[in-house]
Amino acid sequence: MSQDENGLREKDPTRLCPVCRMPISILAVRCRFCGAEVGRPRKEQETFTVKDLGGEQRSTYTVSGNVTEALEAFISEERAQIETKKRERQAAARKSFLRRSKPDNTSAPATPPGVVLPELDETSRALSSSAMASTRSRTARVAQGSPLEIVGRKTLIVAGIVAGLILLYFGTDFAWARIRNLLNSSSVEGEFVYPNRAEEFYASGRPLVEVLEESLTALRYNDTPENREIADKMRRRFLEDVEKNAFAKPFDMYKLNEASRQINRAGQVDSNSATISLMDEINREVGYFKFVLTRVDDNYENATFRLNNPFLQEKEETVSVGDMLQGRFLVKSITPREVLLEDASPKGDGRQLLAKRMEAVIAFK
């Protein structure tokens, strides 16, 4: 290596080798002392300020301390003046209130200042006392009045009260009589007559529950013997039809449910005891038939039923041949999948029923 190259090399900026820590050129890729490869140095990111780029440097204005002290002094003085005015207003209001609440002694005449009145002697004091006593007694007599005047005033008051009561009594009777006459005349002249079409409904084949509702509506508007007779007749027909369907032979679950629906509908508008009694009976009848055969034992001797009767506490019952299910249905035979029953109730009239596993009871034909 020549001397010029060494001179140039010495002028180049240097850095330390990361391995042997000897100075090498900043542009070298291999250390000339240990031979280790060194990467080129990364170019440092240059950072410029506003001043370097030719911009103006912003300055912060600082308020002088004298100005700040002057402002604070001014604010303090203003606050002091406001507080002083506020206290003055409160004091003035307090004085005004005390002046209003102070009693005004206007009963006695004020003595002019500087004038001294002489004291009264015994004669003057006695004369003054007698004058005041006479004045008080005269005032009392005027206020009380004579006994005749008092009696007269009381008599007039009592007479006025009695006369007012008499007028009120007769006037009230007359007014009520007049009102009753007006009401009676208006009711007779403008009485509404509801056309009773129950017979027409029955002749046209309308459902008997609608016929009964029509007769009851007419009776509610016009309570006449004719309407009462029609309502009783339609109620009797309706109850007979409902009972016939509920206890149909052979047994029909659809007819029983329909009879229950109609009797409950009629019970909402008819409060007759016959209607209410039959409604309760049919509701209980529906509850008796809400049982389902759930299990038959292996020997076909016992059968278990799930009861859904809301009128009984038992929810399950196991019976054998000859037993009474729910105290009403006689068990006649038990097979692997069905049980033959007989309705032993008076209105059941020995109807034959068939209960299959997990199915509603049906008539045995």
XYZ file of C-alpha atoms in Angstrom, residues 85-216:
132
model
C -73.059 46.787 48.849
C -74.535 43.402 49.669
C -74.113 43.953 53.425
C -75.661 47.413 53.135
C -78.723 46.011 51.349
C -79.147 43.318 54.004
C -78.866 45.865 56.809
C -81.432 48.133 55.120
C -83.847 45.235 54.671
C -83.438 44.250 58.323
C -84.147 47.791 59.493
C -87.222 47.999 57.266
C -88.553 44.745 58.728
C -88.005 45.989 62.280
C -89.849 49.227 61.493
C -92.829 47.297 60.109
C -92.975 44.929 63.080
C -92.721 47.710 65.692
C -96.180 48.483 67.206
C -97.702 51.789 66.282
C -98.751 53.646 69.402
C -101.400 55.900 67.906
C -103.903 55.476 70.687
C -102.355 58.135 72.871
C -101.722 61.581 71.443
C -98.097 62.495 71.240
C -96.925 65.301 73.471
C -95.130 68.017 71.607
C -91.468 68.120 72.482
C -90.517 70.649 75.062
C -94.021 70.826 76.582
C -94.349 69.612 80.184
C -97.919 69.026 81.364
C -98.751 69.640 85.005
C -99.858 66.758 87.178
C -103.592 66.338 87.865
C -104.880 66.990 91.336
C -107.310 64.730 93.216
C -110.430 66.455 91.871
C -109.272 66.227 88.247
C -108.363 62.559 88.576
C -111.783 61.712 90.088
C -113.563 63.601 87.313
C -111.546 61.774 84.644
C -112.277 58.368 86.191
C -116.030 59.015 86.364
C -116.112 60.171 82.730
C -114.322 57.039 81.541
C -116.632 54.768 83.584
C -119.768 56.399 82.168
C -118.435 56.050 78.643
C -117.747 52.320 79.112
C -121.167 51.640 80.639
C -122.937 53.502 77.825
C -120.988 51.532 75.223
C -121.874 48.234 76.929
C -125.580 49.140 77.032
C -125.565 50.012 73.356
C -123.840 46.708 72.504
C -126.152 44.579 74.662
C -129.448 46.281 73.914
C -132.663 45.925 75.842
C -134.162 42.488 76.678
C -137.126 43.102 74.376
C -134.872 43.849 71.455
C -132.857 40.664 72.083
C -136.017 38.519 72.260
C -137.359 40.125 69.108
C -134.201 39.411 67.167
C -134.139 35.783 68.290
C -137.809 35.355 67.411
C -137.214 36.674 63.916
C -134.285 34.322 63.432
C -136.266 31.275 64.581
C -139.247 32.232 62.415
C -137.004 32.598 59.379
C -135.460 29.174 59.945
C -138.869 27.498 60.359
C -140.225 29.168 57.242
C -137.185 28.046 55.264
C -137.602 24.448 56.420
C -141.294 24.442 55.491
C -140.578 25.816 52.044
C -137.781 23.328 51.551
C -139.994 20.384 52.576
C -142.970 21.230 50.386
C -140.795 22.419 47.555
C -138.802 19.184 47.573
C -141.949 17.043 47.540
C -143.357 19.046 44.688
C -140.109 18.845 42.746
C -139.798 15.080 43.208
C -143.417 14.557 42.202
C -142.843 16.618 39.101
C -139.700 14.690 38.219
C -141.439 11.332 38.688
C -144.297 12.412 36.470
C -141.889 13.471 33.769
C -139.973 10.204 33.984
C -143.120 8.100 33.888
C -144.548 10.001 30.970
C -141.293 9.768 29.012
C -140.931 6.050 29.740
C -144.469 5.340 28.595
C -144.170 7.433 25.471
C -140.629 6.409 24.429
C -140.383 2.823 25.741
C -138.098 0.683 23.595
C -139.598 -2.622 22.520
C -137.022 -5.262 21.576
C -138.305 -7.628 18.897
C -138.159 -11.147 20.318
C -137.000 -13.366 17.449
C -136.346 -16.512 19.480
C -139.207 -18.420 17.842
C -137.960 -17.342 14.438
C -134.438 -18.543 15.253
C -135.754 -21.887 16.469
C -137.882 -22.402 13.369
C -134.942 -21.628 11.076
C -132.770 -24.280 12.727
C -130.314 -21.974 14.464
C -128.279 -23.531 17.314
C -130.302 -23.746 20.482
C -127.714 -21.781 22.438
C -128.259 -18.829 20.087
C -132.026 -19.214 20.424
C -131.695 -19.102 24.212
C -129.444 -16.030 24.049
C -131.983 -14.236 21.850
C -134.850 -14.978 24.234
C -132.820 -13.775 27.222
